Short mmCIF file of C-alpha atoms in Angstrom, two decimals:
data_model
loop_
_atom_site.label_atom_id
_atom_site.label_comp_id
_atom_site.label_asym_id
_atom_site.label_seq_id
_atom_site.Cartn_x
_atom_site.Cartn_y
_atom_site.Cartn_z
CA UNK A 8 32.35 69.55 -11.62
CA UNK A 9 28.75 69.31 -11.70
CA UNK A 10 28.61 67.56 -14.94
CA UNK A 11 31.45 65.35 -13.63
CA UNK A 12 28.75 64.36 -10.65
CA UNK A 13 25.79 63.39 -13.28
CA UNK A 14 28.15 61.47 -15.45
CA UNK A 15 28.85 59.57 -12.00
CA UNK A 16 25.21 59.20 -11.43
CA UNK A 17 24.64 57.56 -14.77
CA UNK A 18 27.43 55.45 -14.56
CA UNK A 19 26.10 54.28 -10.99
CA UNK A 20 22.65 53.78 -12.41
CA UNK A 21 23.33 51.52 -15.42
CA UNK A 22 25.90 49.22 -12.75
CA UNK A 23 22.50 49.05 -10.64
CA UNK A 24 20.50 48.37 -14.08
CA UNK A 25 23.07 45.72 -14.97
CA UNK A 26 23.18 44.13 -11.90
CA UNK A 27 19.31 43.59 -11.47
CA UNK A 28 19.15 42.09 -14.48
CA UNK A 29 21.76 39.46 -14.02
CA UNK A 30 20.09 38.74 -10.64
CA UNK A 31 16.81 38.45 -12.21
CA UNK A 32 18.09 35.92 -14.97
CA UNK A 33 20.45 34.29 -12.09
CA UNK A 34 17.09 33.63 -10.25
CA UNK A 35 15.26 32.50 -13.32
CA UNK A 36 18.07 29.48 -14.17
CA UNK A 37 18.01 28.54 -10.36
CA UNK A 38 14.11 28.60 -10.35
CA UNK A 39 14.07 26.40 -13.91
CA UNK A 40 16.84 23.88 -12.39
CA UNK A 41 15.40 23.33 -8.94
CA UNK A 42 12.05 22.34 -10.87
CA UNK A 43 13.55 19.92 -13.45
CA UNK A 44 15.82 18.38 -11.00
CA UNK A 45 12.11 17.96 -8.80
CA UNK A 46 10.40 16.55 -11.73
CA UNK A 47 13.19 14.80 -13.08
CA UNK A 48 12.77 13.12 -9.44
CA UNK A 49 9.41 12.64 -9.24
CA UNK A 50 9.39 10.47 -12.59
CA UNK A 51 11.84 8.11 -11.51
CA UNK A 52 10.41 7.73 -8.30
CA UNK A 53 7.21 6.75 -10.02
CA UNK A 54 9.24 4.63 -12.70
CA UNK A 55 10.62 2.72 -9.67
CA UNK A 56 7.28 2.22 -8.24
CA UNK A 57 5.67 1.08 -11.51
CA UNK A 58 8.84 -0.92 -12.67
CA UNK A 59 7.76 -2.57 -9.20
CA UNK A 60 4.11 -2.68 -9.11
CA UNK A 61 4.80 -4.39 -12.13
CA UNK A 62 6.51 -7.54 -10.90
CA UNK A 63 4.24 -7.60 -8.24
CA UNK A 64 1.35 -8.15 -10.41
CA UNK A 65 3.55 -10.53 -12.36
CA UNK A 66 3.61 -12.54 -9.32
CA UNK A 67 0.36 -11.96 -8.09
CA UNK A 68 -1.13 -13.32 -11.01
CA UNK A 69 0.68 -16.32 -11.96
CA UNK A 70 -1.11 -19.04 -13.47
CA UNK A 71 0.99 -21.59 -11.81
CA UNK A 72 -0.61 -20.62 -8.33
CA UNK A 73 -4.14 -19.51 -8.80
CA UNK A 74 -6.90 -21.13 -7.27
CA UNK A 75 -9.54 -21.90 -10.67
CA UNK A 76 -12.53 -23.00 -10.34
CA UNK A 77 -14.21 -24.92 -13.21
CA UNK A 78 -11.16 -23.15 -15.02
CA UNK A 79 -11.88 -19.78 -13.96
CA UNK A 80 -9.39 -18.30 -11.90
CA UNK A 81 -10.64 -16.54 -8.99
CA UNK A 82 -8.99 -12.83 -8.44
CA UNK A 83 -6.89 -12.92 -4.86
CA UNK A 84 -7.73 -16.73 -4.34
CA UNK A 85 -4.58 -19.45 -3.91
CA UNK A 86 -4.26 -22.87 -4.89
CA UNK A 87 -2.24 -23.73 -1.13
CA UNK A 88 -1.34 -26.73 -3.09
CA UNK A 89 0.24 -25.58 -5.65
CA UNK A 90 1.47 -22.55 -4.17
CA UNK A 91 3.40 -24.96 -2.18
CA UNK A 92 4.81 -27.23 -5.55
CA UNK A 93 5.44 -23.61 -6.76
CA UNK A 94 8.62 -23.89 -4.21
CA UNK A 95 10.10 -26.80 -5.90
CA UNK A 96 8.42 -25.86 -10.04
CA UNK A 97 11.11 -22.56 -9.24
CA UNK A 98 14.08 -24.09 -7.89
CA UNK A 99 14.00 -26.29 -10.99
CA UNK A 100 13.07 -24.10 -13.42
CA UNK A 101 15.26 -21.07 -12.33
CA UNK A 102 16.27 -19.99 -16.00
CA UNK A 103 12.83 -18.89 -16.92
CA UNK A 104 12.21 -17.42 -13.17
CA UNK A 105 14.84 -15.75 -12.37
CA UNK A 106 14.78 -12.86 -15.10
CA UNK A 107 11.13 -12.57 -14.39
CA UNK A 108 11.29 -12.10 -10.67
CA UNK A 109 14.94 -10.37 -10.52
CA UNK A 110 15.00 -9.39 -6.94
CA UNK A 111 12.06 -10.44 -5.31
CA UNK A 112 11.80 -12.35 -1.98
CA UNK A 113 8.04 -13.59 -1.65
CA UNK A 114 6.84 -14.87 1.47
CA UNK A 115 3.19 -16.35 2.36
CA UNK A 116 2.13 -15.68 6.59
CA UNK A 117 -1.09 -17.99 6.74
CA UNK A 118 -3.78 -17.67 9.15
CA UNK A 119 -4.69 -21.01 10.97
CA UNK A 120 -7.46 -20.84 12.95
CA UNK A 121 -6.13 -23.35 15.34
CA UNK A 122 -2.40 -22.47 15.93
CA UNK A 123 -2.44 -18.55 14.34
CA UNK A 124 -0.14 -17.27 12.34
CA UNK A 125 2.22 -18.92 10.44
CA UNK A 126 4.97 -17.46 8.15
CA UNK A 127 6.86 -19.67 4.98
CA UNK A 128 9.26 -18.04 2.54
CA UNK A 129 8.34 -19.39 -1.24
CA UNK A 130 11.76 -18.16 -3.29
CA UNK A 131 14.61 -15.54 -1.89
CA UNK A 132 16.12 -13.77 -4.73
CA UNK A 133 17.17 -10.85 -2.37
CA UNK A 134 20.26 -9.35 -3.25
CA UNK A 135 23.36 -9.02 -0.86
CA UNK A 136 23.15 -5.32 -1.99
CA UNK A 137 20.55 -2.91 -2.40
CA UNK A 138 19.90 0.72 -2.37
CA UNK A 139 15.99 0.49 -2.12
CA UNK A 140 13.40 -2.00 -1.35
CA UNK A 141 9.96 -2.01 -0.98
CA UNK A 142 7.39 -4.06 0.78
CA UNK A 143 4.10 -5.30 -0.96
CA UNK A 144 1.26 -6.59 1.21
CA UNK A 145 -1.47 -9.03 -0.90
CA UNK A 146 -4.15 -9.99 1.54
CA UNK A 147 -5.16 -13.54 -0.59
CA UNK A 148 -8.01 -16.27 0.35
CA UNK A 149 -6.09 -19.74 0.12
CA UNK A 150 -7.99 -22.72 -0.64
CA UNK A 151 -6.55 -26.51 0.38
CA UNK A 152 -7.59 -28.41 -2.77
CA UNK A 153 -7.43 -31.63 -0.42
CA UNK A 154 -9.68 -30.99 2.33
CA UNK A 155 -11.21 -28.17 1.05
CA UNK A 156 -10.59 -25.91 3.49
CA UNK A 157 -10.18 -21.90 3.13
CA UNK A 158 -8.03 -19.87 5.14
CA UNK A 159 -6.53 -16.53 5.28
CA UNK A 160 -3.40 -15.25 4.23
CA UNK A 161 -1.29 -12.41 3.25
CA UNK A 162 1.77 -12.51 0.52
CA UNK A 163 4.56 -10.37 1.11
CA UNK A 164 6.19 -9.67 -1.98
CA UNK A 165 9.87 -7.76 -0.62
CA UNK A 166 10.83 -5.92 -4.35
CA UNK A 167 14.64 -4.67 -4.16
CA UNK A 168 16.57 -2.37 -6.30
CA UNK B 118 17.88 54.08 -3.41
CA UNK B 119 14.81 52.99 -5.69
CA UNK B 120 17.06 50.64 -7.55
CA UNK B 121 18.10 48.73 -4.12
CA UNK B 122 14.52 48.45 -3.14
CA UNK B 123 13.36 46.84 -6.58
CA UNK B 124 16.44 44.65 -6.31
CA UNK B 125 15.30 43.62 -2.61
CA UNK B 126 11.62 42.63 -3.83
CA UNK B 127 13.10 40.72 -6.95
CA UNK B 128 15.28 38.94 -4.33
CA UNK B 129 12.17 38.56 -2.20
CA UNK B 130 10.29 36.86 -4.71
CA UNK B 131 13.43 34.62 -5.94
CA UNK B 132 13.98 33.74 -2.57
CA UNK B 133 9.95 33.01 -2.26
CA UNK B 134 9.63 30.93 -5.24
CA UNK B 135 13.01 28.51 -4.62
CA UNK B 136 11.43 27.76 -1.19
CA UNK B 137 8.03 27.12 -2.22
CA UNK B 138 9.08 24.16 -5.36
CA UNK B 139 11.69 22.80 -2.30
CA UNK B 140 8.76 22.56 0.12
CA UNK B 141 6.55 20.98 -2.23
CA UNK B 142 5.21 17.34 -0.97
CA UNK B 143 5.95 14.64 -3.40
CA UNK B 144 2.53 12.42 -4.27
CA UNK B 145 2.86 8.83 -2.46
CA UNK B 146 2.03 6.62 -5.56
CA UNK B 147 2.14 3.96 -3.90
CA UNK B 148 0.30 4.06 -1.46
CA UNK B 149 -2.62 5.38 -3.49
CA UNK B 150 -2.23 2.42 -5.51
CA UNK B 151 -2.52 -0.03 -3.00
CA UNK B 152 -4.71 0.94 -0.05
CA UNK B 153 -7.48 2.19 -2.39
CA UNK B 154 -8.73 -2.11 -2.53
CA UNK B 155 -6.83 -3.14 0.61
CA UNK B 156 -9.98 -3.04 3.06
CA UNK B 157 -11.95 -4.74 0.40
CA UNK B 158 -9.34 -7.82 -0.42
CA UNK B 159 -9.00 -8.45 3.44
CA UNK B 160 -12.81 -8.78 3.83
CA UNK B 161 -13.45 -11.10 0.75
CA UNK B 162 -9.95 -13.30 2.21
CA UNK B 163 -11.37 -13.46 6.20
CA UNK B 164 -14.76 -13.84 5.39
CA UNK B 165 -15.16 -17.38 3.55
CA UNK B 166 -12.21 -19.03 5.52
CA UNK B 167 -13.44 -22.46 7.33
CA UNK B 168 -12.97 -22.04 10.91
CA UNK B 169 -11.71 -24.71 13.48
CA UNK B 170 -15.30 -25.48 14.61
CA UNK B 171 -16.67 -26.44 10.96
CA UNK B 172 -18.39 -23.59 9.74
CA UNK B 173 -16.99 -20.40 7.20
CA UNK B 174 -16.08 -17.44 9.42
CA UNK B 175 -19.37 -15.81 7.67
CA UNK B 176 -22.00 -18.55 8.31
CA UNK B 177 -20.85 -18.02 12.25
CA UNK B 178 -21.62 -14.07 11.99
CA UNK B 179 -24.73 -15.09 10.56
CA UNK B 180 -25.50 -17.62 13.87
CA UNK B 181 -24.18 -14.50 16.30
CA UNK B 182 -27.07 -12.43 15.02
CA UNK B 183 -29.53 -16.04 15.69
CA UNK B 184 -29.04 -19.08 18.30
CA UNK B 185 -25.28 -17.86 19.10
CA UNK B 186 -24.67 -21.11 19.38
CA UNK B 187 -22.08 -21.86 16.70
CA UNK B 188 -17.88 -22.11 18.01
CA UNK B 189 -19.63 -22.37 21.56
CA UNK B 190 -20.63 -18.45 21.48
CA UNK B 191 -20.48 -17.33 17.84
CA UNK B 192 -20.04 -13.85 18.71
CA UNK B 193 -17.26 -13.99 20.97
CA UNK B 194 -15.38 -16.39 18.51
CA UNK B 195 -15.94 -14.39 15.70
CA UNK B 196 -14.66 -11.74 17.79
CA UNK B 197 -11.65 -13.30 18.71
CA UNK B 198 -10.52 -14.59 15.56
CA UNK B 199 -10.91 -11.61 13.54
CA UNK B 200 -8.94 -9.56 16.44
CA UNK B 201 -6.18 -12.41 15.84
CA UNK B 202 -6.66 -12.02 12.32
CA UNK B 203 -6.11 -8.49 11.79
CA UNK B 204 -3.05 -8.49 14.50
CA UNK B 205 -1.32 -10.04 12.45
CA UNK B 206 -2.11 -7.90 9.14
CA UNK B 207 -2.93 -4.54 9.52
CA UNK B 208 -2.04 -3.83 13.16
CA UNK B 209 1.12 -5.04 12.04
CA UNK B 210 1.25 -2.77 8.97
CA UNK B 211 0.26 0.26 11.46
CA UNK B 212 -2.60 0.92 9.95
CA UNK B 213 -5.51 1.92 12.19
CA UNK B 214 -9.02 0.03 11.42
CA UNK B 215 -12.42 -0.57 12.69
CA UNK B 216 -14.18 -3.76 11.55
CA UNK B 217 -17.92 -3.82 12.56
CA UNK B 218 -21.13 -6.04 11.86
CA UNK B 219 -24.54 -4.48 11.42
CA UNK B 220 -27.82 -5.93 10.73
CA UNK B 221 -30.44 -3.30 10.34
CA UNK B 222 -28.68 -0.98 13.08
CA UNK B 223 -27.51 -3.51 15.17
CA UNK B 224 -24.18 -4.38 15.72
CA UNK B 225 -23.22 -7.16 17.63
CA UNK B 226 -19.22 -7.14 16.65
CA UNK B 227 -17.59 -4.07 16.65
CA UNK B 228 -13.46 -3.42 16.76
CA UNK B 229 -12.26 -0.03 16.91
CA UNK B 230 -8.69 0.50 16.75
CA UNK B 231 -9.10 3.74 14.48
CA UNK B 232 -8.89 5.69 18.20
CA UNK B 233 -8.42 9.58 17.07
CA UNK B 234 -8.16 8.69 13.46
CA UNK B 235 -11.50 9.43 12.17
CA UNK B 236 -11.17 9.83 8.76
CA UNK B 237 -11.32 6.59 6.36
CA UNK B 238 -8.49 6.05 3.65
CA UNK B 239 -10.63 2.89 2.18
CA UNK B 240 -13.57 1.11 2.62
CA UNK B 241 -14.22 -2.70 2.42
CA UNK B 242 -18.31 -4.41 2.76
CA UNK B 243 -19.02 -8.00 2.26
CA UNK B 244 -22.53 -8.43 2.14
CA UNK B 245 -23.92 -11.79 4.04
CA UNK B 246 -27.27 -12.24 2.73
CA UNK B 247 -30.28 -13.18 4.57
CA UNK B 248 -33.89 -13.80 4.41
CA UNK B 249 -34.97 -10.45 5.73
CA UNK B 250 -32.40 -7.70 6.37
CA UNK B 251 -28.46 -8.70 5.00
CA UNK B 252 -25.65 -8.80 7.90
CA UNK B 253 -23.14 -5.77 6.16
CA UNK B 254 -19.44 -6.50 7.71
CA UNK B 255 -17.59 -3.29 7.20
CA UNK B 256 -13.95 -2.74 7.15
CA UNK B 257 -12.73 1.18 7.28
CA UNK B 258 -8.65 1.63 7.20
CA UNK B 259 -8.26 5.25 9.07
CA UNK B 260 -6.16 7.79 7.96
CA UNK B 261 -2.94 8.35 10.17
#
Protein backbone atom coordinates (compact mmCIF):
# COMPACT_ATOMS: atom_id res chain seq x y z
CA UNK A 1 0.00 0.00 0.00
CA UNK A 2 2.64 2.25 0.98
CA UNK A 3 4.82 1.47 -1.89
CA UNK A 4 1.70 1.75 -4.07
CA UNK A 5 1.53 5.62 -2.63
CA UNK A 6 5.39 6.44 -3.62
CA UNK A 7 5.02 4.87 -6.98
CA UNK A 8 2.00 7.48 -7.22
CA UNK A 9 4.21 10.20 -6.03
CA UNK A 10 6.79 9.56 -8.71
CA UNK A 11 4.46 9.18 -11.29
CA UNK A 12 2.89 12.67 -10.19
CA UNK A 13 6.32 14.21 -10.08
CA UNK A 14 7.70 13.36 -13.54
CA UNK A 15 3.83 14.62 -15.09
CA UNK A 16 4.84 17.96 -13.13
CA UNK A 17 8.59 17.58 -14.58
CA UNK A 18 7.12 17.01 -18.04
CA UNK A 19 4.82 19.59 -17.99
CA UNK A 20 7.28 22.46 -16.93
CA UNK A 21 9.34 21.68 -19.47
CA UNK A 22 6.92 21.85 -22.32
CA UNK A 23 5.77 25.18 -20.81
CA UNK A 24 9.20 26.42 -20.65
CA UNK A 25 9.96 25.49 -24.43
CA UNK A 26 6.14 26.64 -25.26
CA UNK A 27 7.27 30.07 -23.83
CA UNK A 28 10.61 30.05 -25.54
CA UNK A 29 8.91 29.57 -29.37
CA UNK A 30 6.27 32.31 -28.39
CA UNK A 31 9.10 34.62 -27.01
CA UNK A 32 11.38 33.85 -30.43
CA UNK A 33 8.14 34.46 -32.76
CA UNK A 34 6.78 37.60 -31.16
CA UNK A 35 10.45 39.06 -31.72
CA UNK A 36 10.93 38.05 -35.39
CA UNK A 37 7.49 38.95 -36.31
CA UNK A 38 8.64 42.67 -34.41
CA UNK A 39 11.77 42.82 -36.32
CA UNK A 40 10.53 41.35 -39.32
CA UNK A 41 8.21 44.62 -38.92
CA UNK A 42 10.48 47.02 -38.08
CA UNK A 43 12.61 46.34 -41.39
CA UNK A 44 9.91 46.81 -43.67
CA UNK A 45 8.72 49.71 -42.04
CA UNK A 46 12.14 51.20 -42.54
CA UNK A 47 12.33 49.64 -46.20
CA UNK A 48 9.10 51.61 -46.86
CA UNK A 49 10.51 54.70 -45.50
CA UNK A 50 13.82 54.45 -47.38
CA UNK A 51 12.16 53.00 -50.63
CA UNK A 52 10.44 56.56 -50.05
CA UNK A 53 13.01 58.86 -48.86
CA UNK A 54 14.45 57.68 -51.87
CA UNK A 55 12.11 59.12 -54.49
CA UNK A 56 11.93 62.03 -52.57
CA UNK A 57 15.47 62.84 -53.02
CA UNK A 58 15.02 61.74 -56.61
CA UNK A 59 12.73 64.56 -56.91
CA UNK A 60 14.30 66.89 -54.78
CA UNK A 61 17.26 66.88 -56.72
CA UNK A 62 16.36 66.94 -60.24
CA UNK A 63 18.47 68.68 -62.56
CA UNK A 64 15.62 69.78 -64.62
CA UNK A 65 14.47 72.19 -61.70
CA UNK A 66 17.44 73.42 -59.80
CA UNK A 67 18.27 76.86 -59.51
CA UNK A 68 22.45 76.93 -60.80
CA UNK A 69 24.30 79.53 -60.54
CA UNK A 70 27.33 79.98 -62.86
CA UNK A 71 26.50 76.13 -63.26
CA UNK A 72 26.56 75.27 -59.75
CA UNK A 73 23.46 74.12 -58.44
CA UNK A 74 22.52 75.55 -55.25
CA UNK A 75 21.24 72.80 -52.50
CA UNK A 76 17.26 73.62 -51.66
CA UNK A 77 17.21 76.56 -54.27
CA UNK A 78 14.42 76.44 -57.39
CA UNK A 79 14.59 77.60 -60.76
CA UNK A 80 10.48 79.02 -60.45
CA UNK A 81 10.92 79.04 -64.11
CA UNK A 82 11.63 75.99 -64.86
CA UNK A 83 9.97 74.39 -62.11
CA UNK A 84 7.02 75.73 -63.84
CA UNK A 85 8.12 74.23 -67.72
CA UNK A 86 8.78 71.13 -65.50
CA UNK A 87 4.71 70.83 -65.65
CA UNK A 88 4.56 70.61 -69.31
CA UNK A 89 8.68 68.73 -69.85
CA UNK A 90 6.45 65.72 -67.68
CA UNK A 91 3.25 65.57 -69.34
CA UNK A 92 5.26 65.08 -72.52
CA UNK A 93 7.77 63.02 -71.51
CA UNK A 94 5.68 60.63 -69.26
CA UNK A 95 7.54 57.33 -70.37
CA UNK A 96 10.75 58.26 -68.72
CA UNK A 97 8.75 59.94 -65.60
CA UNK A 98 6.43 57.88 -64.74
CA UNK A 99 8.57 54.74 -63.58
CA UNK A 100 10.75 57.17 -61.78
CA UNK A 101 8.13 58.94 -59.76
CA UNK A 102 5.52 55.86 -59.50
CA UNK A 103 3.10 57.32 -57.09
CA UNK A 104 4.03 60.60 -56.23
CA UNK A 105 1.79 63.73 -56.20
CA UNK A 106 4.19 66.87 -55.80
CA UNK A 107 2.82 70.09 -55.04
CA UNK A 108 4.75 73.62 -54.62
CA UNK A 109 2.67 76.30 -51.79
CA UNK A 110 4.72 79.61 -52.54
CA UNK A 111 5.04 82.42 -50.26
CA UNK A 112 4.19 85.87 -51.89
CA UNK A 113 4.86 88.57 -49.91
CA UNK A 114 2.05 90.54 -51.35
CA UNK A 115 -0.98 88.15 -51.62
CA UNK A 116 0.45 85.07 -49.09
CA UNK A 117 0.25 81.82 -49.72
CA UNK A 118 -0.29 80.25 -52.74
CA UNK A 119 -0.60 76.47 -53.51
CA UNK A 120 0.03 74.77 -57.41
CA UNK A 121 0.09 71.02 -57.98
CA UNK A 122 3.23 70.17 -60.49
CA UNK A 123 2.26 66.27 -61.57
CA UNK A 124 -0.56 63.89 -59.74
CA UNK A 125 0.43 60.37 -60.08
CA UNK A 126 -1.71 59.44 -56.96
CA UNK A 127 -3.23 56.24 -57.16
CA UNK A 128 -7.09 55.57 -56.86
CA UNK A 129 -5.86 52.97 -54.25
CA UNK A 130 -3.51 52.95 -51.56
CA UNK A 131 -2.77 51.32 -48.34
CA UNK A 132 -0.13 53.94 -47.09
CA UNK A 133 1.02 57.33 -47.93
CA UNK A 134 3.26 59.62 -46.60
CA UNK A 135 3.76 63.31 -46.62
CA UNK A 136 7.23 64.99 -47.32
CA UNK A 137 7.70 68.65 -46.44
CA UNK A 138 10.93 70.45 -48.48
CA UNK A 139 11.13 74.00 -47.26
CA UNK A 140 13.04 75.37 -50.81
CA UNK A 141 14.24 79.15 -51.67
CA UNK A 142 12.73 79.80 -55.29
CA UNK A 143 14.39 82.19 -57.45
CA UNK A 144 12.35 84.03 -60.59
CA UNK A 145 15.10 83.92 -63.24
CA UNK A 146 13.13 86.96 -64.88
CA UNK A 147 12.93 89.53 -62.35
CA UNK A 148 15.14 88.13 -60.08
CA UNK A 149 13.20 87.89 -57.33
CA UNK A 150 13.46 85.19 -54.32
CA UNK A 151 10.69 83.91 -52.46
CA UNK A 152 9.77 81.22 -50.15
CA UNK A 153 8.32 78.02 -50.63
CA UNK A 154 7.70 74.61 -49.45
CA UNK A 155 7.34 71.27 -51.81
CA UNK A 156 5.08 68.72 -50.72
CA UNK A 157 6.07 65.59 -52.09
CA UNK A 158 2.62 63.10 -51.15
CA UNK A 159 4.63 59.35 -51.65
CA UNK A 160 1.83 56.48 -51.82
CA UNK A 161 2.09 52.81 -51.55
CA UNK B 1 3.63 22.04 -4.14
CA UNK B 2 7.33 23.19 -5.03
CA UNK B 3 6.80 22.10 -8.57
CA UNK B 4 3.54 24.50 -8.94
CA UNK B 5 5.44 27.37 -7.52
CA UNK B 6 8.51 27.01 -10.02
CA UNK B 7 5.91 26.54 -12.74
CA UNK B 8 4.12 29.91 -11.52
CA UNK B 9 7.55 31.98 -11.65
CA UNK B 10 8.46 30.38 -15.14
CA UNK B 11 4.94 31.56 -16.15
CA UNK B 12 5.71 34.85 -14.46
CA UNK B 13 8.66 35.51 -16.36
CA UNK B 14 7.05 34.18 -19.82
CA UNK B 15 4.27 36.26 -19.20
CA UNK B 16 6.92 39.27 -18.30
CA UNK B 17 9.03 38.92 -21.26
CA UNK B 18 5.96 38.60 -24.12
CA UNK B 19 4.70 41.93 -22.64
CA UNK B 20 7.82 43.74 -22.49
CA UNK B 21 8.97 42.98 -26.72
CA UNK B 22 4.87 43.92 -27.32
CA UNK B 23 5.33 47.19 -25.44
CA UNK B 24 8.41 48.06 -27.06
CA UNK B 25 8.23 51.63 -29.04
CA UNK B 26 9.14 51.31 -32.61
CA UNK B 27 12.04 54.11 -33.68
CA UNK B 28 10.28 56.96 -35.93
CA UNK B 29 12.83 56.92 -38.88
CA UNK B 30 11.40 59.29 -40.36
CA UNK B 31 11.07 61.74 -38.54
CA UNK B 32 14.68 61.59 -37.39
CA UNK B 33 15.54 61.86 -40.88
CA UNK B 34 13.84 64.84 -41.66
CA UNK B 35 13.49 67.29 -38.78
CA UNK B 36 17.20 66.92 -37.88
CA UNK B 37 17.86 70.00 -41.06
CA UNK B 38 14.25 71.24 -41.13
CA UNK B 39 14.86 74.46 -38.87
CA UNK B 40 17.98 75.08 -40.81
CA UNK B 41 16.40 74.77 -44.61
CA UNK B 42 13.46 77.12 -43.49
CA UNK B 43 15.93 79.82 -42.30
CA UNK B 44 18.32 79.74 -45.39
CA UNK B 45 14.61 79.71 -47.72
CA UNK B 46 12.89 82.93 -45.57
CA UNK B 47 15.88 84.71 -45.10
CA UNK B 48 17.14 85.89 -48.72
CA UNK B 49 13.52 86.17 -50.18
CA UNK B 50 12.91 89.86 -51.77
CA UNK B 51 10.15 91.38 -49.96
CA UNK B 52 7.26 93.59 -51.42
CA UNK B 53 9.03 96.82 -50.33
CA UNK B 54 12.45 96.10 -52.32
CA UNK B 55 14.75 94.84 -49.94
CA UNK B 56 15.73 90.77 -48.93
CA UNK B 57 13.79 89.83 -45.79
CA UNK B 58 17.50 89.89 -44.13
CA UNK B 59 18.75 93.36 -45.21
CA UNK B 60 15.26 94.62 -43.37
CA UNK B 61 16.31 92.73 -39.98
CA UNK B 62 19.46 94.35 -40.41
CA UNK B 63 17.55 98.12 -40.73
CA UNK B 64 15.19 96.97 -37.51
CA UNK B 65 18.32 96.81 -35.40
CA UNK B 66 19.36 100.69 -37.25
CA UNK B 67 16.97 103.60 -38.73
CA UNK B 68 13.79 101.11 -38.63
CA UNK B 69 12.91 102.72 -41.40
CA UNK B 70 12.80 100.06 -44.10
CA UNK B 71 8.85 98.42 -45.13
CA UNK B 72 7.66 101.64 -43.15
CA UNK B 73 8.74 100.00 -39.61
CA UNK B 74 11.22 97.21 -40.39
CA UNK B 75 10.58 95.50 -37.28
CA UNK B 76 7.02 95.19 -37.31
CA UNK B 77 7.15 94.01 -41.04
CA UNK B 78 9.62 91.61 -40.47
CA UNK B 79 7.48 90.56 -37.78
CA UNK B 80 4.55 90.14 -39.66
CA UNK B 81 5.78 88.40 -42.54
CA UNK B 82 7.68 85.81 -40.86
CA UNK B 83 4.43 85.13 -38.53
CA UNK B 84 2.61 84.73 -42.09
CA UNK B 85 5.41 82.79 -43.20
CA UNK B 86 5.65 80.18 -40.71
CA UNK B 87 1.58 79.89 -40.51
CA UNK B 88 1.60 78.54 -43.31
CA UNK B 89 4.61 75.93 -42.78
CA UNK B 90 5.21 74.77 -39.56
CA UNK B 91 2.13 75.90 -37.62
CA UNK B 92 0.52 74.04 -40.20
CA UNK B 93 2.70 70.95 -39.77
CA UNK B 94 1.95 71.26 -35.80
CA UNK B 95 5.11 71.75 -34.97
CA UNK B 96 5.77 74.21 -32.15
CA UNK B 97 8.69 76.94 -32.87
CA UNK B 98 10.24 80.04 -31.64
CA UNK B 99 12.04 82.23 -34.19
CA UNK B 100 14.05 85.09 -32.52
CA UNK B 101 16.68 87.86 -33.58
CA UNK B 102 19.58 88.79 -31.34
CA UNK B 103 22.31 91.18 -31.74
CA UNK B 104 24.68 91.05 -28.86
CA UNK B 105 21.71 90.26 -26.30
CA UNK B 106 19.24 92.17 -27.83
CA UNK B 107 16.38 90.96 -29.42
CA UNK B 108 14.16 93.03 -31.17
CA UNK B 109 11.93 90.07 -32.96
CA UNK B 110 10.99 87.37 -30.97
CA UNK B 111 7.98 84.58 -31.79
CA UNK B 112 7.27 82.05 -29.33
CA UNK B 113 4.83 79.52 -30.17
CA UNK B 114 6.95 76.65 -28.39
CA UNK B 115 4.41 77.56 -25.17
CA UNK B 116 5.14 74.45 -22.63
CA UNK B 117 7.36 72.73 -25.09
CA UNK B 118 10.72 73.59 -23.95
CA UNK B 119 12.84 71.21 -25.27
CA UNK B 120 14.34 71.75 -28.98
CA UNK B 121 14.09 68.81 -31.61
CA UNK B 122 16.41 71.03 -34.16
CA UNK B 123 18.09 74.05 -34.44
CA UNK B 124 18.40 76.46 -37.44
CA UNK B 125 20.99 80.06 -37.32
CA UNK B 126 21.57 82.22 -40.26
CA UNK B 127 24.16 84.49 -39.49
CA UNK B 128 23.60 88.30 -40.93
CA UNK B 129 26.89 89.81 -40.76
CA UNK B 130 27.74 93.20 -39.68
CA UNK B 131 30.41 95.62 -39.04
CA UNK B 132 30.55 95.15 -35.31
CA UNK B 133 28.47 92.42 -33.63
CA UNK B 134 26.48 89.84 -36.41
CA UNK B 135 22.44 89.86 -36.12
CA UNK B 136 22.06 85.67 -35.27
CA UNK B 137 18.26 84.74 -36.41
CA UNK B 138 17.52 81.53 -34.62
CA UNK B 139 14.96 79.02 -35.42
CA UNK B 140 14.30 76.16 -32.55
CA UNK B 141 11.44 73.41 -33.60
CA UNK B 142 10.16 72.22 -29.89
CA UNK B 143 9.60 68.90 -29.01
CA UNK B 144 5.80 67.92 -28.64
Amino acid sequence: MIKNKKAQLEIMQSAFSLLIIFFIIAIAVIFFVVQMKSMNNQKLDQFLIISQIKKSKNIALLPEVQFTSENIAVSDHYDKAALMAFKEIIDNNQIYYRPLFQNVKLRLDEYDFKTGWKEQVIFDYSPKQFSDMKEFQIPVALTDPEEYRKSFGVIYLEVYS
Amino acid sequence: MEIIGVLFVVLIIGGGMIFFLASKSKIDTKQDLSESQLSQAILNAILPSTTDCGPELSRVIENCYGKNTLCVNSCKYATDKMLEMMDGSLEKWQKPYRIYTNKGGKILIDIDKCGNYTEKVSSGVFLIPQEKKNIVVTLDICKI
